Amino acid sequence: MAKTKKLVQLTPTDIKEDILAKYPPKVARKRAKQIMINEATGSDSPPEILANVRTIPGIITMRGCTYAGCKGVIMGPTRDIVNITHGPIGCGFYSWLTRRNQTDAGPDGDNFMTYCFSTDMQDQDIIFGGEKKLAAAIQEAYDLLHPKGICVFATCPVGLIGDDIHAVARKMKEKFGDCNVFAFSCEGYKGVSQSAGHHIANNQVFTHLVGEQTKAQEGEFKINLLGEYNIGGDGFEIDRIFKKCGITCLSTFSGNSSYDQFARSHHADLNLVMCHRSINYVADMMETKYGIPWIKVNFISADSTAKSLRKIGEYFGDEALMERIEEVIAEEMKGVQAALAEHKPHTEGKTAMLFVGGSRAHHYQDLFTELGMKTLSAGYEFAHRDDYEGRQVIPDLVPDADSRNIEEIEVSADPELYNPRKSAEELKALEDSGFEFKEYEGMNKQMADGTIIIDDLNQYEAEKLVELYKPDIFCAGIKEKYSIQKNGVPMLQLHSYDYGGPFAGFKGAINFYKTVDRLVSSKVWSYTEAPWQKSPELTGTFVWE
Amino acid sequence: MALLRHTPVEVMERKSLTINPAKTCQPIGAMYAALGIHGCLPHSHGSQGCCAYHRSALTRHYKEPVSASTSSFTEGASVFGGHANLIQAINNIFTVYDPEVIAVHTTCLSETIGDDLKQIFDKATKEGKVPAGKTLVGAATPSYVGSHVTGFSNMVKAMAQLAEPSGRKTHKVNVIPGWVEPADMAEIKRLCAMVGVDVTLFPDTDGVLNAPLTGEYKMFPDGGVTIEALKRTGDALGTLALGEWCSADAARWLDAKCKVPCTVLDMPFGLAATDRFIDVLRTVAGVSVPDSVSNERGQLVDMISDMHQYFYGKRVAIWGDPDQLISMCEFLVSLDMQPVYVVTGTPGKAFERRIREICADQPFEVKVKAKGDMFLMHQWIKNEPVDLLIGNTYGKYIARDEDIPLLRWGFPILDRQGHQYFPTVGYKGGLRLLEKILDLLLDRKDRDDPETKFELVL
Ligand code: SF4
Ligand code: SF4
């Protein structure tokens, strides 16, 4: 495809039609609603996109499953809980250390993330039921490790044979007395993507962990950071910035997290939401139950980091804090500016495509903007409509059979612990000054008119996009990496950062500029053709004859 | 502080909890094997998560695109069966990707529901969802039986079952290489060609999972055994199956059903196993071994003799898949090294017996476990340390904690590259293994020796 020329003369409509042409009619009809040409996002009736619907059998999707979202994404980064996968060995094996969640347990702290625990179900367990084996496995884990918490995750066959994992967990918790045991019905088939698993995980963490410990942590400006998973050390960098500003982060959900942090998180005075998709409901529930307001933040890109910090300062309304934040921004921006001066000349005007996660494809556009790059096409792997169109569409979302599968928990104000952090007047004053709580704009607004937004991208469509647009960089996950690169287009893994990172915060931004510069300026792609392929005519005689 | 800080020295018996498995589930093996068919799209019949996991794991290991589709089960399919999903998938796959073959494997989910692949294939064919000249292959791979090795074997057997004996013998020999790297498959073909034996190798991932970078992505690269060739395996002179666990089932099926005689051999890792491979090859084909092959062998023997002093008496812990472990242990013993701990997650009592035989009459006692896990092996190491670890990437945590060099070998290798290009089978592969082991041991010696003992010449 390096050999095909850029077909820039094609309009987005042509491209969409070209993509759809190959599908059987039924598939084409469905995909047509998931491929959207971005336009008129400011109008009253911007185009609607179909999202969070089932993947089409046989169409090679980027998605994973509910279990992956639950055990892998949300619970994976919690270091001192023993996570037992109840099922055949595979699911546990593949989620063993593969998400690059970094953690710092200190010299003496518990850290079970390096271990993989599984009941390794055998055929007799499938036939006769696996509850006994599960109870015994929990007992063995307890005897061996004495953790504060043990979590159990159901895989597909467990749901089918009907093991009551919650009853087993309850029984073991009572038996131990000093170890919290709870379970997740996160069978892979439960939802249409990992997103269902995030929801199941968060609900259980909220039900079984948050609010458990009464003792508050000391600190002046206490926040929780929700939806940050410390891939490649992102969380460490954000923590560094918080500390520098004098902000105390009680708990990160769930990067570099621990049992106690969750259990005390209800003492925070503000919740910050990073990845809206994976966790917005926890923020809502914490507001209802404990009275903690939440705001959307973004620490991906230097400008977004600065903006988010200022927003925190504004919320607390403390002069000294706001001043310190400005100082930190000014100081950190020096490095950022220097890095941009070095890298932007190489990246300016180049083009990108981003297909990742449930808000990554959105956040990372800020970094590309800083580099002077344009995002031609983007989409999410497992987002819902509000991630594209903004939070205001949530009331219009009609739950279908698949979303009804996921338990919604009823939350009300806690009789003892509810404590509104700001009075109604204070909130109103803030809002009147333009401060936004709970707002979330979505991807569409951010992208230029005429760009193509695609939900649940598949391999064939990715190939088509690359062929037709020839972007300078493509961002997705490991499964997409090498096919894109075989086409001569550099590909950056944005789930795992290609084993680099961090990309969050100020230092992360600098790191990202450098990484992208390396990729778009690499000489590698000029080697794809051998000299004799460039001029293949044979003369028939040896040159020196 | 140790990364595996919670692993205690005292071994507590565990009946129900597996910790740090030395195996994974069947479908990933089936997926890898299917990639060794030319023009084949592997298809995972179950929920999409399994397929995503298997593709990710294979991609991370081979650093190559791994395309595979899924039936994308949701709740409904899990209750009512996956027929509709699979038939729809077959139609979509042939329309959009146009492969020559779809190789379907089941998952624990579709197995538990009881989906019958053959029945679904018949229905799809009847409904006209399978274009003329295209093939469907199917293998049952429930994850709660066996391991990834079993899944590989089951798919290879399904490939053998495509045989359509015509009664006219070819002059070809079937070679089933087992779960080895694409580079190993290439090396086996090279050795066969050197001996002058015309072979059908299946599966054959050479050219598929080590494809060149040309600026043009091919979903179906040039490599892989063709369906035509697979159909003709029933007319072959015989079958050489390398590895009891990976390859024997397919070979025995061809023997029983198509009267193609088979010989099951160990995988040709190391000197003796390669010797047996070449010797059988020469016998079945009635040819004599060319000097070029004997020379390669002589070079390996030469290197063994040169290095012997560094290998002698070194204690090794090794884990992985049964077929690989058997040949590797034999090789280690032949170097006077001591594979003291040998663990596989794949079940099989015969495995433990084989390893004990190999280590019998040796000046060390071997601890061997099939259906074992790496947690147990680590505990053994804590009780009595070793000089070298040989196994997959997950061993790097033990290596760091216990400060023991690790030779990455087996599946999966997630953090190093080159294994997809450089073979470890055959005599040349043996040279590479020796080089790697010696580098590890001598680097360690150079690091640890006191200044007075630090020497230029070694
Ligand atoms: S559900 Fe079964 S087939 Fe899928 S990854 Fe888990 S063990 Fe493997
Ligand atoms: S950022 Fe993306 S990948 Fe990460 S949890 Fe959110 S949606 Fe998932």
Coordinates of C-alpha atoms in Angstrom, one line a residue, chain A residues 1-3 22-24 26-27 54-65 67-69 72 84 88-99 105-112 114-124 126 132-134 136-141 143-145 155-157 160-161 188-194 402 405 458-460 463 478-488 493 496 499 524-525 527-529 533, chain B residues 1 3-8 10 12-28 41 43 47-57 59-60 62-79 84-86 88-93 95-98 108-110 112-113 143-148 210-219 345 347 371 374-375 378-379 392 394 397 411-412 414 417 421:
Chain A
M1 CA 0.0 0.0 0.0
A2 CA 3.0 2.2 0.3
K3 CA 2.8 2.0 -3.5
K22 CA -18.1 -4.8 0.6
Y23 CA -20.4 -5.8 3.4
P24 CA -23.5 -8.0 3.1
K26 CA -27.5 -6.4 6.8
V27 CA -24.0 -5.7 8.0
R54 CA -23.2 -5.9 19.7
T55 CA -20.3 -6.8 17.6
I56 CA -21.2 -8.5 14.4
P57 CA -20.2 -12.2 14.3
G58 CA -17.4 -12.8 11.9
I59 CA -16.4 -9.2 11.6
I60 CA -12.9 -8.9 13.2
T61 CA -13.4 -6.5 16.0
M62 CA -10.9 -4.7 18.3
R63 CA -13.0 -5.4 21.3
G64 CA -12.5 -7.6 24.3
C65 CA -15.0 -8.9 26.8
Y67 CA -14.3 -10.1 32.1
A68 CA -11.4 -8.2 30.6
G69 CA -13.0 -4.9 31.5
G72 CA -8.2 -6.6 33.7
I84 CA -9.0 -15.2 41.7
P88 CA -10.7 -22.6 33.0
I89 CA -7.1 -21.4 33.0
G90 CA -7.1 -19.2 29.9
C91 CA -8.9 -16.1 31.1
G92 CA -6.7 -15.8 34.2
F93 CA -3.5 -16.5 32.2
Y94 CA -4.2 -13.8 29.6
S95 CA -4.9 -11.1 32.2
W96 CA -1.7 -11.9 34.0
L97 CA 0.6 -8.8 33.9
T98 CA -0.4 -7.9 30.4
R99 CA -1.9 -4.5 31.0
A105 CA 3.8 -1.1 47.2
G106 CA 6.9 0.2 48.9
P107 CA 9.4 -2.1 50.5
D108 CA 6.9 -3.8 52.8
G109 CA 3.5 -3.5 51.2
D110 CA 1.5 -6.3 49.8
N111 CA 1.6 -6.7 46.1
F112 CA -0.2 -9.6 44.4
T114 CA 2.6 -10.3 39.8
Y115 CA 0.7 -13.4 40.6
C116 CA -2.1 -15.2 38.6
F117 CA -4.7 -17.0 40.7
S118 CA -7.1 -19.4 39.0
T119 CA -9.4 -22.3 39.9
D120 CA -8.3 -23.9 36.6
M121 CA -11.6 -25.6 36.2
Q122 CA -11.5 -29.1 34.7
D123 CA -14.3 -31.0 33.0
Q124 CA -15.6 -32.5 36.2
I126 CA -18.1 -28.1 34.6
K132 CA -16.7 -26.4 46.2
K133 CA -13.5 -25.9 44.3
L134 CA -13.9 -22.2 44.4
A136 CA -11.4 -24.4 48.6
A137 CA -9.3 -22.1 46.4
I138 CA -10.3 -19.0 48.4
Q139 CA -9.4 -20.9 51.6
E140 CA -6.0 -21.8 50.1
A141 CA -5.3 -18.2 49.1
D143 CA -4.0 -19.6 54.3
L144 CA -1.1 -18.9 52.1
L145 CA -1.2 -15.1 51.8
T155 CA -15.8 -16.5 33.4
C156 CA -18.2 -17.6 30.7
P157 CA -18.6 -21.3 31.7
L160 CA -23.5 -21.1 32.2
I161 CA -23.3 -23.8 34.8
G188 CA -17.4 -12.5 29.0
Y189 CA -20.7 -12.8 27.2
K190 CA -22.6 -10.5 29.6
G191 CA -22.2 -7.3 27.7
V192 CA -21.2 -6.1 24.2
S193 CA -17.7 -5.0 25.2
Q194 CA -15.3 -4.5 28.1
D402 CA -27.6 -6.1 26.7
N405 CA -28.0 -7.2 31.9
N458 CA -12.7 -3.5 12.7
Q459 CA -9.7 -4.8 10.9
Y460 CA -11.1 -4.4 7.3
E463 CA -7.0 -1.2 6.4
I478 CA -1.5 -4.6 20.0
K479 CA -3.9 -6.6 17.7
E480 CA -3.8 -3.8 15.1
K481 CA -0.2 -2.9 15.4
Y482 CA 1.6 -5.1 13.0
S483 CA -0.9 -5.1 10.2
I484 CA -0.9 -1.3 10.1
Q485 CA 2.9 -1.4 10.1
K486 CA 3.1 -3.9 7.3
N487 CA 1.5 -1.1 5.3
G488 CA 4.4 1.1 6.0
Q493 CA -0.1 1.4 20.9
S496 CA 0.2 -0.1 26.4
Y499 CA 6.0 -0.3 26.5
V524 CA 12.4 2.6 8.7
W525 CA 9.5 3.2 6.3
Y527 CA 13.4 0.8 3.5
T528 CA 10.4 -1.1 2.4
E529 CA 11.5 -1.2 -1.2
Q533 CA 12.4 -3.1 -6.9
Chain B
M1 CA 12.2 -6.3 47.7
L3 CA 8.5 -9.0 43.1
L4 CA 7.1 -12.4 44.1
R5 CA 7.5 -11.5 47.7
H6 CA 4.7 -13.6 48.9
T7 CA 6.0 -16.9 47.7
P8 CA 6.9 -18.8 50.8
E10 CA 7.6 -23.9 52.8
M12 CA 1.9 -26.0 51.2
E13 CA -0.2 -28.5 49.4
R14 CA -2.8 -26.9 47.1
K15 CA -5.7 -28.8 45.6
S16 CA -7.9 -26.1 44.2
L17 CA -5.8 -23.0 43.6
T18 CA -3.5 -22.7 40.6
I19 CA -0.9 -20.0 41.0
N20 CA 1.2 -18.7 38.1
P21 CA 0.2 -21.4 35.6
A22 CA 2.6 -23.1 33.3
K23 CA -0.1 -23.6 30.6
T24 CA -3.0 -21.8 29.0
C25 CA -6.2 -22.8 27.3
Q26 CA -6.9 -24.9 24.2
P27 CA -8.2 -22.3 21.7
I28 CA -4.9 -20.4 21.4
L41 CA -8.8 -17.3 8.8
H43 CA -12.4 -18.5 13.9
S47 CA -17.7 -14.8 23.1
Q48 CA -15.3 -12.2 21.6
G49 CA -13.1 -11.9 24.7
C50 CA -11.4 -15.2 24.2
C51 CA -10.5 -14.4 20.6
A52 CA -9.2 -11.0 21.6
Y53 CA -7.0 -12.6 24.3
H54 CA -5.7 -15.2 22.0
R55 CA -4.9 -12.8 19.2
S56 CA -3.2 -10.5 21.7
A57 CA -1.1 -13.2 23.2
T59 CA 0.7 -11.1 18.5
R60 CA 2.8 -10.2 21.5
Y62 CA 5.3 -13.4 17.3
K63 CA 5.3 -9.6 16.7
E64 CA 3.2 -10.2 13.6
P65 CA -0.4 -9.5 12.7
V66 CA -2.7 -12.3 13.9
S67 CA -6.1 -12.1 12.2
A68 CA -8.9 -14.2 13.7
S69 CA -12.7 -13.7 13.9
T70 CA -15.2 -14.6 16.5
S71 CA -18.8 -15.6 16.8
S72 CA -19.3 -12.8 19.3
F73 CA -21.6 -14.6 21.7
T74 CA -23.7 -12.5 24.0
E75 CA -26.2 -13.7 26.5
G76 CA -28.7 -14.9 24.0
A77 CA -26.3 -17.1 22.1
S78 CA -25.1 -18.5 25.4
V79 CA -28.7 -19.6 26.2
A84 CA -27.1 -18.5 14.2
N85 CA -24.0 -16.6 15.2
L86 CA -21.6 -19.1 13.5
Q88 CA -23.8 -15.5 10.1
A89 CA -20.1 -15.3 10.8
I90 CA -19.3 -17.7 8.0
N91 CA -21.3 -15.6 5.6
N92 CA -19.7 -12.4 6.7
I93 CA -16.2 -13.8 6.6
T95 CA -18.0 -11.9 1.9
V96 CA -15.6 -9.5 3.6
Y97 CA -12.3 -11.3 3.9
D98 CA -12.5 -14.0 1.3
C108 CA -15.3 -23.4 26.8
L109 CA -18.5 -21.5 26.3
S110 CA -19.7 -23.1 23.0
T112 CA -20.5 -26.1 27.5
I113 CA -23.6 -25.2 25.5
S143 CA -10.6 -25.1 27.7
Y144 CA -11.3 -27.1 30.7
V145 CA -9.5 -30.1 29.3
G146 CA -5.8 -30.3 28.5
S147 CA -4.0 -27.1 27.6
H148 CA -3.0 -24.9 24.7
N210 CA 7.6 -14.2 10.0
A211 CA 6.4 -12.3 7.0
P212 CA 8.6 -9.5 5.4
L213 CA 7.8 -5.8 5.7
T214 CA 7.1 -4.7 2.2
G215 CA 4.7 -1.7 2.6
E216 CA 1.8 -3.9 1.7
Y217 CA -0.2 -5.8 4.3
K218 CA -1.5 -9.2 3.2
M219 CA -4.2 -10.6 5.4
G345 CA 1.0 -27.3 33.2
P347 CA -1.5 -32.9 32.1
K371 CA -0.2 -30.2 35.9
M374 CA 5.3 -21.9 38.4
F375 CA 4.5 -21.0 41.9
H378 CA 9.7 -21.2 42.4
Q379 CA 9.2 -22.7 45.9
N392 CA 8.9 -18.4 28.9
Y394 CA 6.9 -15.2 33.0
Y397 CA 10.1 -12.4 37.9
F411 CA 5.8 -19.9 24.7
P412 CA 5.0 -17.1 25.3
L414 CA 6.6 -11.4 25.3
Q417 CA 12.5 -10.7 19.8
Y421 CA 13.5 -15.7 13.0

